Amino acid sequence: MTNKTIRLSDALYDYLLSVSSREPEVLRHLRAETASYPEATMQIAPEQGQFMTFLVRLLGVKKAIEIGVFTGYSSLCVALGLPPDGQLIACDVNPQWTSVAERYWRQAGIAGKIDLRLAPAVETLQQLLAGGAAGTFDYAFIDADKESYIDYYELSLLLLRPGGLILVDNVLWGGRVADPGAQDQATEAIRRFNLHLKEDARVDLSMIPVADGLTLARKR
Ligand code: SAM
Ligand code: CA
């Protein structure tokens, strides 16, 4: 037994999945296709995706935003948890990767819930705010370029209603955040981001060591 977060050996991780994973076939296929791409490790972990679907249902999310789509695994997890009249605005800049995402959204029958915006996400978020969407979103997932995390967070916070949830991916960054020798831009950006949230009185905060580290921030 331990009163610290348990370290997951490969065997223990396989066990966790074997007794809890309910990954739908369409997500399994998307994961298999993405595994053949050199950028495959950008995809979220399956247990994280299941957790995100769970949260979307738990909170009764109707209006969501995602920043960083790639081949669509996390967006599909969110869309599967939305009600039929729910909406996900999905932000990315890469038409090749998101065309894979669109194919799987159609296969899963939820393409109608997702509005893909191919533009730098800061522009999309600013456009939404300019269009009067402040305070109207229930949920945001941040998973694009790490150097812009603070901007994505600040803009998402404006878009969120009180009680809404922001999820932020890769906050433990393969352990590099705790390695003083790691001083590359992305690692420094994630450290800055984590400190930015530590004392932010506008949110309730929880950092979960699932996959590569996931921060949950609930707007007060
Ligand atoms: N959430 C995805 C999943 O579950 O597979 C993984 C997202 S991947 C880590 C990051 C994505 O952010 C890439 O698809 C990349 O094209 C996108 N991206 C990078 N810079 C961006 C920007 N300025 N605006 C919007 N998207 C951006
Ligand atoms: Ca990620």
XYZ file of C-alpha atoms and ligand atoms in Angstrom:
248
model
C 0.000 0.000 0.000
C 1.138 3.588 -0.535
C -0.071 7.061 0.406
C 1.701 8.543 -2.626
C 0.535 8.166 -6.198
C 1.567 4.667 -7.164
C 4.284 4.184 -9.811
C 2.866 2.255 -12.731
C 5.036 -0.578 -14.027
C 4.144 -1.795 -17.533
C 2.454 -4.814 -15.968
C 0.391 -2.663 -13.609
C -0.576 -0.282 -16.432
C -1.709 -3.264 -18.545
C -3.725 -4.488 -15.571
C -5.376 -1.074 -15.135
C -6.459 -1.112 -18.773
C -7.543 -4.754 -18.652
C -10.005 -4.144 -15.809
C -11.244 -0.656 -16.709
C -10.838 0.211 -20.382
C -14.074 0.384 -22.336
C -12.567 1.871 -25.475
C -15.157 1.822 -28.291
C -14.119 0.137 -31.551
C -13.957 3.419 -33.478
C -11.457 4.842 -30.960
C -9.440 1.606 -31.058
C -9.184 1.897 -34.834
C -8.199 5.561 -34.631
C -5.477 4.708 -32.125
C -4.190 1.902 -34.382
C -4.062 4.197 -37.431
C -2.380 7.006 -35.489
C 0.238 4.566 -34.140
C 1.630 4.335 -37.680
C 2.448 8.084 -37.723
C 5.805 9.385 -36.435
C 3.897 11.896 -34.245
C 1.816 9.143 -32.599
C 2.925 10.015 -29.061
C 1.041 13.329 -29.358
C -2.188 11.377 -28.942
C -3.731 11.235 -25.459
C -3.788 7.900 -23.612
C -6.928 5.725 -23.825
C -7.604 5.822 -20.067
C -7.343 9.615 -20.248
C -9.853 9.691 -23.092
C -12.261 7.557 -21.089
C -11.797 9.911 -18.124
C -12.585 12.904 -20.357
C -15.797 11.304 -21.668
C -16.678 10.549 -18.041
C -16.123 14.175 -16.979
C -18.143 15.541 -19.900
C -21.100 13.345 -18.878
C -20.629 14.018 -15.155
C -20.738 17.777 -15.697
C -23.506 17.654 -18.294
C -21.308 19.585 -20.722
C -23.190 21.005 -23.715
C -20.692 23.510 -25.090
C -17.019 22.556 -25.278
C -13.818 23.749 -26.896
C -10.649 21.859 -27.735
C -7.289 23.437 -28.539
C -5.109 20.861 -30.339
C -6.984 18.191 -32.321
C -4.278 16.170 -34.154
C -5.990 12.986 -35.477
C -9.027 13.511 -33.278
C -8.825 11.042 -30.387
C -9.578 13.514 -27.564
C -12.210 15.399 -29.569
C -13.986 12.141 -30.340
C -13.921 11.195 -26.636
C -15.488 14.543 -25.749
C -18.066 14.446 -28.551
C -19.145 10.916 -27.535
C -19.942 12.294 -24.074
C -21.946 15.288 -25.341
C -25.747 15.167 -25.639
C -27.235 15.145 -29.193
C -27.530 18.955 -29.156
C -24.025 19.422 -27.693
C -21.274 21.246 -29.561
C -17.488 21.034 -29.623
C -15.415 23.743 -31.283
C -12.188 22.016 -32.317
C -9.135 24.212 -33.001
C -6.062 23.186 -34.977
C -3.797 24.455 -37.760
C -2.991 21.203 -39.536
C -5.391 20.135 -42.332
C -3.682 16.752 -42.889
C -4.040 15.512 -39.328
C -7.526 16.934 -38.902
C -8.712 15.247 -42.121
C -7.991 11.948 -40.338
C -9.974 13.273 -37.362
C -12.927 14.220 -39.582
C -13.007 10.731 -41.096
C -13.318 9.152 -37.641
C -15.855 11.740 -36.435
C -18.037 10.732 -39.412
C -17.510 7.006 -38.738
C -18.569 7.522 -35.125
C -21.689 9.421 -36.227
C -20.855 12.540 -34.198
C -19.389 14.796 -36.924
C -22.437 17.068 -36.626
C -21.461 17.969 -33.066
C -17.956 19.165 -34.007
C -17.128 22.505 -35.575
C -13.490 22.383 -36.797
C -11.707 25.736 -36.927
C -8.460 25.615 -38.904
C -6.602 28.701 -37.670
C -4.182 29.595 -34.896
C -6.212 28.849 -31.773
C -5.587 32.270 -30.190
C -7.362 33.840 -33.182
C -10.314 31.445 -32.893
C -10.667 32.071 -29.156
C -10.469 35.833 -29.676
C -13.096 35.630 -32.435
C -15.425 33.697 -30.129
C -14.990 36.327 -27.438
C -15.556 39.147 -29.935
C -18.730 37.344 -31.042
C -20.144 37.504 -27.512
C -19.366 33.942 -26.335
C -17.744 34.955 -23.031
C -19.096 32.944 -20.094
C -20.962 30.452 -22.299
C -18.675 27.371 -22.431
C -18.851 24.462 -19.973
C -15.561 22.809 -20.817
C -12.177 23.452 -22.474
C -9.279 21.107 -23.251
C -5.838 22.637 -23.867
C -3.375 20.427 -25.756
C -1.605 22.479 -28.471
C 1.807 24.240 -28.540
C 3.076 24.470 -24.966
C 4.556 27.976 -25.365
C 1.013 29.372 -25.725
C -0.545 27.520 -22.778
C -0.926 30.648 -20.620
C -2.660 32.516 -23.481
C -4.970 29.538 -24.154
C -5.775 29.299 -20.459
C -6.530 33.011 -20.039
C -8.774 33.111 -23.119
C -10.516 29.842 -22.171
C -11.172 31.166 -18.688
C -13.011 34.126 -20.234
C -15.073 31.793 -22.422
C -16.028 29.534 -19.510
C -19.090 29.942 -17.305
C -18.560 29.848 -13.526
C -18.372 26.146 -12.577
C -16.943 25.294 -16.001
C -13.867 23.090 -16.335
C -10.531 23.591 -18.097
C -8.392 20.483 -18.654
C -4.735 20.974 -19.528
C -2.603 18.179 -20.932
C 1.097 17.261 -20.536
C 1.621 19.222 -17.334
C 4.237 16.688 -16.135
C 5.908 16.647 -19.591
C 7.556 13.239 -19.422
C 9.080 14.197 -16.046
C 11.205 16.974 -17.574
C 9.482 19.670 -15.503
C 11.270 18.230 -12.442
C 14.658 17.833 -14.172
C 16.800 20.961 -13.547
C 18.898 20.025 -16.599
C 15.886 20.406 -18.912
C 15.762 24.039 -20.038
C 14.211 23.810 -23.495
C 11.400 26.219 -24.403
C 8.527 23.770 -24.047
C 9.666 22.542 -20.635
C 10.167 26.103 -19.386
C 6.730 27.050 -20.748
C 5.021 24.207 -18.906
C 6.840 25.120 -15.666
C 5.685 28.733 -16.085
C 2.167 27.552 -16.797
C 2.019 25.273 -13.741
C 3.210 28.129 -11.490
C 0.713 30.495 -13.138
C -2.117 28.252 -11.898
C -0.708 27.365 -8.475
C -2.041 30.498 -6.745
C -4.714 31.504 -9.244
C -7.667 32.360 -6.995
C -10.058 32.385 -9.981
C -10.078 28.563 -10.111
C -10.175 25.404 -7.981
C -7.183 23.282 -8.920
C -6.193 19.639 -9.150
C -3.239 18.054 -10.977
C -3.762 14.393 -11.804
C -0.837 12.127 -12.734
C -2.807 10.322 -15.429
C -0.857 9.738 -18.668
C 1.535 12.733 -19.076
C -0.118 14.771 -16.298
C -3.523 16.445 -16.512
C -4.526 19.643 -14.709
C -8.172 20.279 -13.859
C -9.109 23.908 -13.197
C -12.704 24.724 -12.232
C -13.720 28.335 -12.751
C -15.052 29.829 -9.528
N -5.494 16.242 -28.393
C -4.880 15.516 -29.492
C -5.192 14.035 -29.415
O -5.942 13.599 -28.531
O -4.701 13.262 -30.258
C -3.400 15.781 -29.567
C -3.034 17.217 -29.904
S -1.361 17.416 -30.416
C -0.472 17.162 -28.953
C -1.173 19.159 -30.665
C -1.942 19.760 -31.846
O -1.889 21.182 -31.716
C -1.390 19.424 -33.227
O -2.379 18.786 -33.999
C -1.009 20.789 -33.825
O -1.302 20.903 -35.213
C -1.878 21.734 -33.015
N -1.372 23.110 -32.945
C -0.079 23.538 -32.855
N -0.021 24.862 -32.819
C -1.298 25.310 -32.864
C -1.921 26.610 -32.872
N -1.178 27.715 -32.798
N -3.261 26.671 -32.935
C -4.019 25.555 -33.003
N -3.505 24.315 -33.012
C -2.166 24.192 -32.945
Ca -1.060 16.021 -25.262
